[in-house]
Amino acid sequence: MRDKSHDKRLSGEEAEKLAIAVLAWLAGEPDMMGRFLALTGVEPQQLRSAMTQPAFLGGLLDFLMQHEPSLLAFCAASDTKPESVMAAWAHYVKPGLDSGEY
């Protein structure tokens, strides 16, 4: 079973701010933004309205969590700890069957 003593919980506002920081970072990384848009099917003109949707914000964080090099690049560029991204991701994404949280 996973040791939860190191889990960090973020408020909804903190998780939202971190997800928006990911979007801002992606905006400065054209290749990465293109990959994100291609994988999600979101059109560039939809980004502004999508930012208000929790599922989209969770998707931004999930995008990083699914590719460690991208996660580490964001963390280095934004001086953010990977654990903070993981905590924000956990705010939006429900635990899976293999999480031990059921």
mmCIF file of N, CA and C in Angstrom, residues 4-102:
data_model
loop_
_atom_site.group_PDB
_atom_site.id
_atom_site.type_symbol
_atom_site.label_atom_id
_atom_site.label_comp_id
_atom_site.label_asym_id
_atom_site.label_seq_id
_atom_site.Cartn_x
_atom_site.Cartn_y
_atom_site.Cartn_z
ATOM 1 N N LYS A 4 0.966 7.522 2.296
ATOM 2 C CA LYS A 4 0.328 8.801 2.002
ATOM 3 C C LYS A 4 0.862 9.938 2.859
ATOM 4 N N SER A 5 1.837 9.668 3.701
ATOM 5 C CA SER A 5 2.336 10.697 4.598
ATOM 6 C C SER A 5 3.018 11.840 3.850
ATOM 7 N N HIS A 6 3.429 11.589 2.605
ATOM 8 C CA HIS A 6 4.092 12.634 1.825
ATOM 9 C C HIS A 6 3.150 13.301 0.828
ATOM 10 N N ASP A 7 1.887 12.872 0.785
ATOM 11 C CA ASP A 7 0.932 13.476 -0.138
ATOM 12 C C ASP A 7 0.703 14.938 0.235
ATOM 13 N N LYS A 8 0.707 15.781 -0.748
ATOM 14 C CA LYS A 8 0.415 17.190 -0.554
ATOM 15 C C LYS A 8 -0.913 17.475 -1.223
ATOM 16 N N ARG A 9 -1.803 18.082 -0.511
ATOM 17 C CA ARG A 9 -3.103 18.433 -1.076
ATOM 18 C C ARG A 9 -3.093 19.901 -1.464
ATOM 19 N N LEU A 10 -3.665 20.199 -2.592
ATOM 20 C CA LEU A 10 -3.795 21.579 -3.043
ATOM 21 C C LEU A 10 -5.252 21.972 -3.026
ATOM 22 N N SER A 11 -5.507 23.225 -2.732
ATOM 23 C CA SER A 11 -6.873 23.732 -2.830
ATOM 24 C C SER A 11 -7.251 23.796 -4.304
ATOM 25 N N GLY A 12 -8.523 23.929 -4.569
ATOM 26 C CA GLY A 12 -8.976 24.056 -5.950
ATOM 27 C C GLY A 12 -8.346 25.247 -6.644
ATOM 28 N N GLU A 13 -8.198 26.333 -5.911
ATOM 29 C CA GLU A 13 -7.601 27.541 -6.485
ATOM 30 C C GLU A 13 -6.124 27.316 -6.821
ATOM 31 N N GLU A 14 -5.401 26.645 -5.938
ATOM 32 C CA GLU A 14 -3.985 26.357 -6.195
ATOM 33 C C GLU A 14 -3.822 25.421 -7.386
ATOM 34 N N ALA A 15 -4.679 24.401 -7.454
ATOM 35 C CA ALA A 15 -4.613 23.457 -8.566
ATOM 36 C C ALA A 15 -4.927 24.172 -9.885
ATOM 37 N N GLU A 16 -5.917 25.063 -9.852
ATOM 38 C CA GLU A 16 -6.276 25.821 -11.057
ATOM 39 C C GLU A 16 -5.125 26.715 -11.504
ATOM 40 N N LYS A 17 -4.497 27.397 -10.571
ATOM 41 C CA LYS A 17 -3.369 28.269 -10.913
ATOM 42 C C LYS A 17 -2.225 27.470 -11.534
ATOM 43 N N LEU A 18 -1.963 26.303 -11.000
ATOM 44 C CA LEU A 18 -0.881 25.489 -11.538
ATOM 45 C C LEU A 18 -1.228 25.001 -12.943
ATOM 46 N N ALA A 19 -2.472 24.586 -13.161
ATOM 47 C CA ALA A 19 -2.884 24.134 -14.491
ATOM 48 C C ALA A 19 -2.778 25.271 -15.505
ATOM 49 N N ILE A 20 -3.148 26.466 -15.106
ATOM 50 C CA ILE A 20 -3.053 27.616 -16.011
ATOM 51 C C ILE A 20 -1.585 27.956 -16.275
ATOM 52 N N ALA A 21 -0.730 27.749 -15.278
ATOM 53 C CA ALA A 21 0.715 27.939 -15.491
ATOM 54 C C ALA A 21 1.232 26.945 -16.529
ATOM 55 N N VAL A 22 0.693 25.740 -16.531
ATOM 56 C CA VAL A 22 1.077 24.744 -17.543
ATOM 57 C C VAL A 22 0.672 25.244 -18.920
ATOM 58 N N LEU A 23 -0.542 25.779 -19.039
ATOM 59 C CA LEU A 23 -0.996 26.298 -20.328
ATOM 60 C C LEU A 23 -0.108 27.454 -20.787
ATOM 61 N N ALA A 24 0.257 28.335 -19.874
ATOM 62 C CA ALA A 24 1.135 29.456 -20.228
ATOM 63 C C ALA A 24 2.490 28.935 -20.708
ATOM 64 N N TRP A 25 3.004 27.925 -20.034
ATOM 65 C CA TRP A 25 4.277 27.326 -20.451
ATOM 66 C C TRP A 25 4.154 26.704 -21.835
ATOM 67 N N LEU A 26 3.049 25.976 -22.063
ATOM 68 C CA LEU A 26 2.835 25.361 -23.371
ATOM 69 C C LEU A 26 2.780 26.417 -24.478
ATOM 70 N N ALA A 27 2.189 27.560 -24.165
ATOM 71 C CA ALA A 27 2.086 28.631 -25.158
ATOM 72 C C ALA A 27 3.467 29.095 -25.617
ATOM 73 N N GLY A 28 4.469 28.967 -24.762
ATOM 74 C CA GLY A 28 5.828 29.352 -25.120
ATOM 75 C C GLY A 28 6.641 28.218 -25.723
ATOM 76 N N GLU A 29 6.028 27.068 -25.869
ATOM 77 C CA GLU A 29 6.680 25.885 -26.425
ATOM 78 C C GLU A 29 5.850 25.380 -27.617
ATOM 79 N N PRO A 30 6.031 25.964 -28.804
ATOM 80 C CA PRO A 30 5.163 25.644 -29.943
ATOM 81 C C PRO A 30 5.058 24.154 -30.268
ATOM 82 N N ASP A 31 6.158 23.429 -30.222
ATOM 83 C CA ASP A 31 6.098 21.992 -30.529
ATOM 84 C C ASP A 31 5.276 21.243 -29.491
ATOM 85 N N MET A 32 5.483 21.601 -28.234
ATOM 86 C CA MET A 32 4.747 20.952 -27.148
ATOM 87 C C MET A 32 3.259 21.316 -27.222
ATOM 88 N N MET A 33 2.963 22.583 -27.510
ATOM 89 C CA MET A 33 1.572 23.008 -27.629
ATOM 90 C C MET A 33 0.907 22.275 -28.788
ATOM 91 N N GLY A 34 1.607 22.138 -29.892
ATOM 92 C CA GLY A 34 1.056 21.403 -31.032
ATOM 93 C C GLY A 34 0.744 19.964 -30.665
ATOM 94 N N ARG A 35 1.629 19.347 -29.913
ATOM 95 C CA ARG A 35 1.407 17.963 -29.459
ATOM 96 C C ARG A 35 0.182 17.887 -28.549
ATOM 97 N N PHE A 36 0.080 18.836 -27.615
ATOM 98 C CA PHE A 36 -1.070 18.862 -26.705
ATOM 99 C C PHE A 36 -2.369 19.019 -27.491
ATOM 100 N N LEU A 37 -2.412 19.967 -28.417
ATOM 101 C CA LEU A 37 -3.623 20.207 -29.202
ATOM 102 C C LEU A 37 -3.973 18.986 -30.047
ATOM 103 N N ALA A 38 -2.966 18.355 -30.628
ATOM 104 C CA ALA A 38 -3.215 17.169 -31.453
ATOM 105 C C ALA A 38 -3.775 16.018 -30.612
ATOM 106 N N LEU A 39 -3.229 15.829 -29.428
ATOM 107 C CA LEU A 39 -3.689 14.733 -28.575
ATOM 108 C C LEU A 39 -5.080 14.970 -28.012
ATOM 109 N N THR A 40 -5.411 16.224 -27.725
ATOM 110 C CA THR A 40 -6.706 16.524 -27.092
ATOM 111 C C THR A 40 -7.810 16.850 -28.088
ATOM 112 N N GLY A 41 -7.430 17.287 -29.284
ATOM 113 C CA GLY A 41 -8.443 17.685 -30.254
ATOM 114 C C GLY A 41 -8.976 19.086 -30.017
ATOM 115 N N VAL A 42 -8.396 19.803 -29.066
ATOM 116 C CA VAL A 42 -8.813 21.177 -28.797
ATOM 117 C C VAL A 42 -8.240 22.079 -29.875
ATOM 118 N N GLU A 43 -9.055 22.991 -30.354
ATOM 119 C CA GLU A 43 -8.617 23.969 -31.351
ATOM 120 C C GLU A 43 -8.034 25.183 -30.629
ATOM 121 N N PRO A 44 -7.033 25.830 -31.213
ATOM 122 C CA PRO A 44 -6.427 26.997 -30.550
ATOM 123 C C PRO A 44 -7.439 28.062 -30.124
ATOM 124 N N GLN A 45 -8.457 28.299 -30.941
ATOM 125 C CA GLN A 45 -9.453 29.320 -30.605
ATOM 126 C C GLN A 45 -10.362 28.900 -29.448
ATOM 127 N N GLN A 46 -10.313 27.644 -29.043
ATOM 128 C CA GLN A 46 -11.129 27.157 -27.928
ATOM 129 C C GLN A 46 -10.418 27.280 -26.583
ATOM 130 N N LEU A 47 -9.136 27.597 -26.597
ATOM 131 C CA LEU A 47 -8.351 27.589 -25.360
ATOM 132 C C LEU A 47 -8.889 28.539 -24.298
ATOM 133 N N ARG A 48 -9.247 29.739 -24.677
ATOM 134 C CA ARG A 48 -9.716 30.726 -23.696
ATOM 135 C C ARG A 48 -10.959 30.238 -22.960
ATOM 136 N N SER A 49 -11.916 29.700 -23.673
ATOM 137 C CA SER A 49 -13.128 29.218 -23.000
ATOM 138 C C SER A 49 -12.883 27.898 -22.275
ATOM 139 N N ALA A 50 -11.973 27.085 -22.799
ATOM 140 C CA ALA A 50 -11.681 25.791 -22.165
ATOM 141 C C ALA A 50 -11.020 25.966 -20.808
ATOM 142 N N MET A 51 -10.292 27.073 -20.612
ATOM 143 C CA MET A 51 -9.582 27.300 -19.347
ATOM 144 C C MET A 51 -10.514 27.351 -18.149
ATOM 145 N N THR A 52 -11.786 27.547 -18.370
ATOM 146 C CA THR A 52 -12.738 27.627 -17.259
ATOM 147 C C THR A 52 -13.339 26.260 -16.917
ATOM 148 N N GLN A 53 -12.960 25.244 -17.656
ATOM 149 C CA GLN A 53 -13.536 23.912 -17.459
ATOM 150 C C GLN A 53 -12.580 23.009 -16.681
ATOM 151 N N PRO A 54 -13.032 22.504 -15.536
ATOM 152 C CA PRO A 54 -12.171 21.629 -14.733
ATOM 153 C C PRO A 54 -11.616 20.438 -15.514
ATOM 154 N N ALA A 55 -12.390 19.863 -16.405
ATOM 155 C CA ALA A 55 -11.906 18.706 -17.170
ATOM 156 C C ALA A 55 -10.732 19.101 -18.060
ATOM 157 N N PHE A 56 -10.763 20.285 -18.630
ATOM 158 C CA PHE A 56 -9.662 20.761 -19.456
ATOM 159 C C PHE A 56 -8.417 21.001 -18.607
ATOM 160 N N LEU A 57 -8.599 21.625 -17.441
ATOM 161 C CA LEU A 57 -7.465 21.878 -16.555
ATOM 162 C C LEU A 57 -6.839 20.560 -16.102
ATOM 163 N N GLY A 58 -7.680 19.596 -15.793
ATOM 164 C CA GLY A 58 -7.170 18.271 -15.452
ATOM 165 C C GLY A 58 -6.426 17.646 -16.614
ATOM 166 N N GLY A 59 -6.911 17.876 -17.826
ATOM 167 C CA GLY A 59 -6.258 17.357 -19.020
ATOM 168 C C GLY A 59 -4.878 17.949 -19.232
ATOM 169 N N LEU A 60 -4.725 19.247 -18.919
ATOM 170 C CA LEU A 60 -3.407 19.879 -19.007
ATOM 171 C C LEU A 60 -2.414 19.178 -18.088
ATOM 172 N N LEU A 61 -2.855 18.940 -16.867
ATOM 173 C CA LEU A 61 -1.984 18.290 -15.887
ATOM 174 C C LEU A 61 -1.741 16.833 -16.255
ATOM 175 N N ASP A 62 -2.759 16.176 -16.765
ATOM 176 C CA ASP A 62 -2.619 14.784 -17.186
ATOM 177 C C ASP A 62 -1.612 14.672 -18.332
ATOM 178 N N PHE A 63 -1.632 15.650 -19.217
ATOM 179 C CA PHE A 63 -0.681 15.696 -20.326
ATOM 180 C C PHE A 63 0.755 15.635 -19.798
ATOM 181 N N LEU A 64 1.038 16.408 -18.770
ATOM 182 C CA LEU A 64 2.381 16.386 -18.187
ATOM 183 C C LEU A 64 2.658 15.088 -17.444
ATOM 184 N N MET A 65 1.678 14.610 -16.714
ATOM 185 C CA MET A 65 1.890 13.420 -15.895
ATOM 186 C C MET A 65 2.121 12.170 -16.747
ATOM 187 N N GLN A 66 1.669 12.186 -17.972
ATOM 188 C CA GLN A 66 1.821 11.025 -18.848
ATOM 189 C C GLN A 66 3.155 11.017 -19.594
ATOM 190 N N HIS A 67 3.949 12.090 -19.453
ATOM 191 C CA HIS A 67 5.220 12.165 -20.177
ATOM 192 C C HIS A 67 6.240 12.849 -19.281
ATOM 193 N N GLU A 68 7.049 12.048 -18.610
ATOM 194 C CA GLU A 68 7.987 12.577 -17.620
ATOM 195 C C GLU A 68 8.923 13.656 -18.161
ATOM 196 N N PRO A 69 9.469 13.522 -19.373
ATOM 197 C CA PRO A 69 10.327 14.611 -19.872
ATOM 198 C C PRO A 69 9.587 15.956 -19.950
ATOM 199 N N SER A 70 8.317 15.926 -20.326
ATOM 200 C CA SER A 70 7.534 17.164 -20.376
ATOM 201 C C SER A 70 7.312 17.703 -18.969
ATOM 202 N N LEU A 71 6.996 16.822 -18.043
ATOM 203 C CA LEU A 71 6.808 17.221 -16.645
ATOM 204 C C LEU A 71 8.065 17.893 -16.114
ATOM 205 N N LEU A 72 9.206 17.268 -16.325
ATOM 206 C CA LEU A 72 10.459 17.805 -15.811
ATOM 207 C C LEU A 72 10.834 19.118 -16.504
ATOM 208 N N ALA A 73 10.523 19.242 -17.790
ATOM 209 C CA ALA A 73 10.797 20.490 -18.506
ATOM 210 C C ALA A 73 9.946 21.626 -17.948
ATOM 211 N N PHE A 74 8.663 21.349 -17.698
ATOM 212 C CA PHE A 74 7.793 22.375 -17.097
ATOM 213 C C PHE A 74 8.307 22.755 -15.717
ATOM 214 N N CYS A 75 8.647 21.768 -14.914
ATOM 215 C CA CYS A 75 9.110 22.038 -13.547
ATOM 216 C C CYS A 75 10.384 22.874 -13.552
ATOM 217 N N ALA A 76 11.302 22.567 -14.440
ATOM 218 C CA ALA A 76 12.544 23.333 -14.527
ATOM 219 C C ALA A 76 12.268 24.769 -14.975
ATOM 220 N N ALA A 77 11.388 24.928 -15.941
ATOM 221 C CA ALA A 77 11.098 26.259 -16.483
ATOM 222 C C ALA A 77 10.320 27.134 -15.505
ATOM 223 N N SER A 78 9.494 26.505 -14.678
ATOM 224 C CA SER A 78 8.620 27.272 -13.785
ATOM 225 C C SER A 78 9.048 27.219 -12.326
ATOM 226 N N ASP A 79 10.155 26.528 -12.041
ATOM 227 C CA ASP A 79 10.627 26.356 -10.664
ATOM 228 C C ASP A 79 9.524 25.758 -9.784
ATOM 229 N N THR A 80 8.894 24.719 -10.315
ATOM 230 C CA THR A 80 7.822 24.006 -9.629
ATOM 231 C C THR A 80 8.293 22.594 -9.327
ATOM 232 N N LYS A 81 7.959 22.103 -8.165
ATOM 233 C CA LYS A 81 8.318 20.729 -7.813
ATOM 234 C C LYS A 81 7.359 19.758 -8.506
ATOM 235 N N PRO A 82 7.869 18.635 -8.994
ATOM 236 C CA PRO A 82 6.985 17.630 -9.598
ATOM 237 C C PRO A 82 5.865 17.192 -8.648
ATOM 238 N N GLU A 83 6.156 17.177 -7.359
ATOM 239 C CA GLU A 83 5.150 16.786 -6.376
ATOM 240 C C GLU A 83 3.965 17.751 -6.367
ATOM 241 N N SER A 84 4.228 19.019 -6.646
ATOM 242 C CA SER A 84 3.145 20.007 -6.710
ATOM 243 C C SER A 84 2.257 19.748 -7.916
ATOM 244 N N VAL A 85 2.877 19.398 -9.040
ATOM 245 C CA VAL A 85 2.096 19.065 -10.232
ATOM 246 C C VAL A 85 1.261 17.815 -9.951
ATOM 247 N N MET A 86 1.863 16.847 -9.290
ATOM 248 C CA MET A 86 1.146 15.619 -8.964
ATOM 249 C C MET A 86 -0.047 15.908 -8.045
ATOM 250 N N ALA A 87 0.142 16.797 -7.085
ATOM 251 C CA ALA A 87 -0.948 17.150 -6.178
ATOM 252 C C ALA A 87 -2.076 17.867 -6.923
ATOM 253 N N ALA A 88 -1.723 18.751 -7.844
ATOM 254 C CA ALA A 88 -2.745 19.443 -8.639
ATOM 255 C C ALA A 88 -3.474 18.446 -9.533
ATOM 256 N N TRP A 89 -2.719 17.544 -10.123
ATOM 257 C CA TRP A 89 -3.305 16.504 -10.976
ATOM 258 C C TRP A 89 -4.291 15.654 -10.172
ATOM 259 N N ALA A 90 -3.899 15.291 -8.949
ATOM 260 C CA ALA A 90 -4.763 14.477 -8.085
ATOM 261 C C ALA A 90 -6.049 15.216 -7.726
ATOM 262 N N HIS A 91 -6.004 16.544 -7.716
ATOM 263 C CA HIS A 91 -7.214 17.333 -7.436
ATOM 264 C C HIS A 91 -8.261 17.125 -8.527
ATOM 265 N N TYR A 92 -7.815 17.010 -9.769
ATOM 266 C CA TYR A 92 -8.728 16.908 -10.904
ATOM 267 C C TYR A 92 -9.041 15.480 -11.339
ATOM 268 N N VAL A 93 -8.086 14.589 -11.161
ATOM 269 C CA VAL A 93 -8.233 13.230 -11.695
ATOM 270 C C VAL A 93 -8.639 12.282 -10.580
ATOM 271 N N LYS A 94 -9.688 11.539 -10.827
ATOM 272 C CA LYS A 94 -10.166 10.575 -9.832
ATOM 273 C C LYS A 94 -9.227 9.380 -9.792
ATOM 274 N N PRO A 95 -9.084 8.771 -8.614
ATOM 275 C CA PRO A 95 -8.183 7.614 -8.506
ATOM 276 C C PRO A 95 -8.650 6.441 -9.361
ATOM 277 N N GLY A 96 -7.699 5.724 -9.916
ATOM 278 C CA GLY A 96 -8.000 4.547 -10.721
ATOM 279 C C GLY A 96 -8.121 3.310 -9.851
ATOM 280 N N LEU A 97 -8.474 2.229 -10.465
ATOM 281 C CA LEU A 97 -8.661 0.985 -9.725
ATOM 282 C C LEU A 97 -7.376 0.493 -9.086
ATOM 283 N N ASP A 98 -6.243 0.827 -9.684
ATOM 284 C CA ASP A 98 -4.966 0.352 -9.137
ATOM 285 C C ASP A 98 -4.350 1.306 -8.127
ATOM 286 N N SER A 99 -5.082 2.333 -7.710
ATOM 287 C CA SER A 99 -4.513 3.342 -6.822
ATOM 288 C C SER A 99 -4.485 2.927 -5.369
ATOM 289 N N GLY A 100 -5.285 1.957 -4.996
ATOM 290 C CA GLY A 100 -5.367 1.577 -3.587
ATOM 291 C C GLY A 100 -6.219 2.530 -2.774
ATOM 292 N N GLU A 101 -6.894 3.451 -3.435
ATOM 293 C CA GLU A 101 -7.700 4.454 -2.717
ATOM 294 C C GLU A 101 -9.183 4.114 -2.686
ATOM 295 N N TYR A 102 -9.533 2.876 -2.976
ATOM 296 C CA TYR A 102 -10.941 2.466 -2.906
ATOM 297 C C TYR A 102 -11.180 1.661 -1.661
#
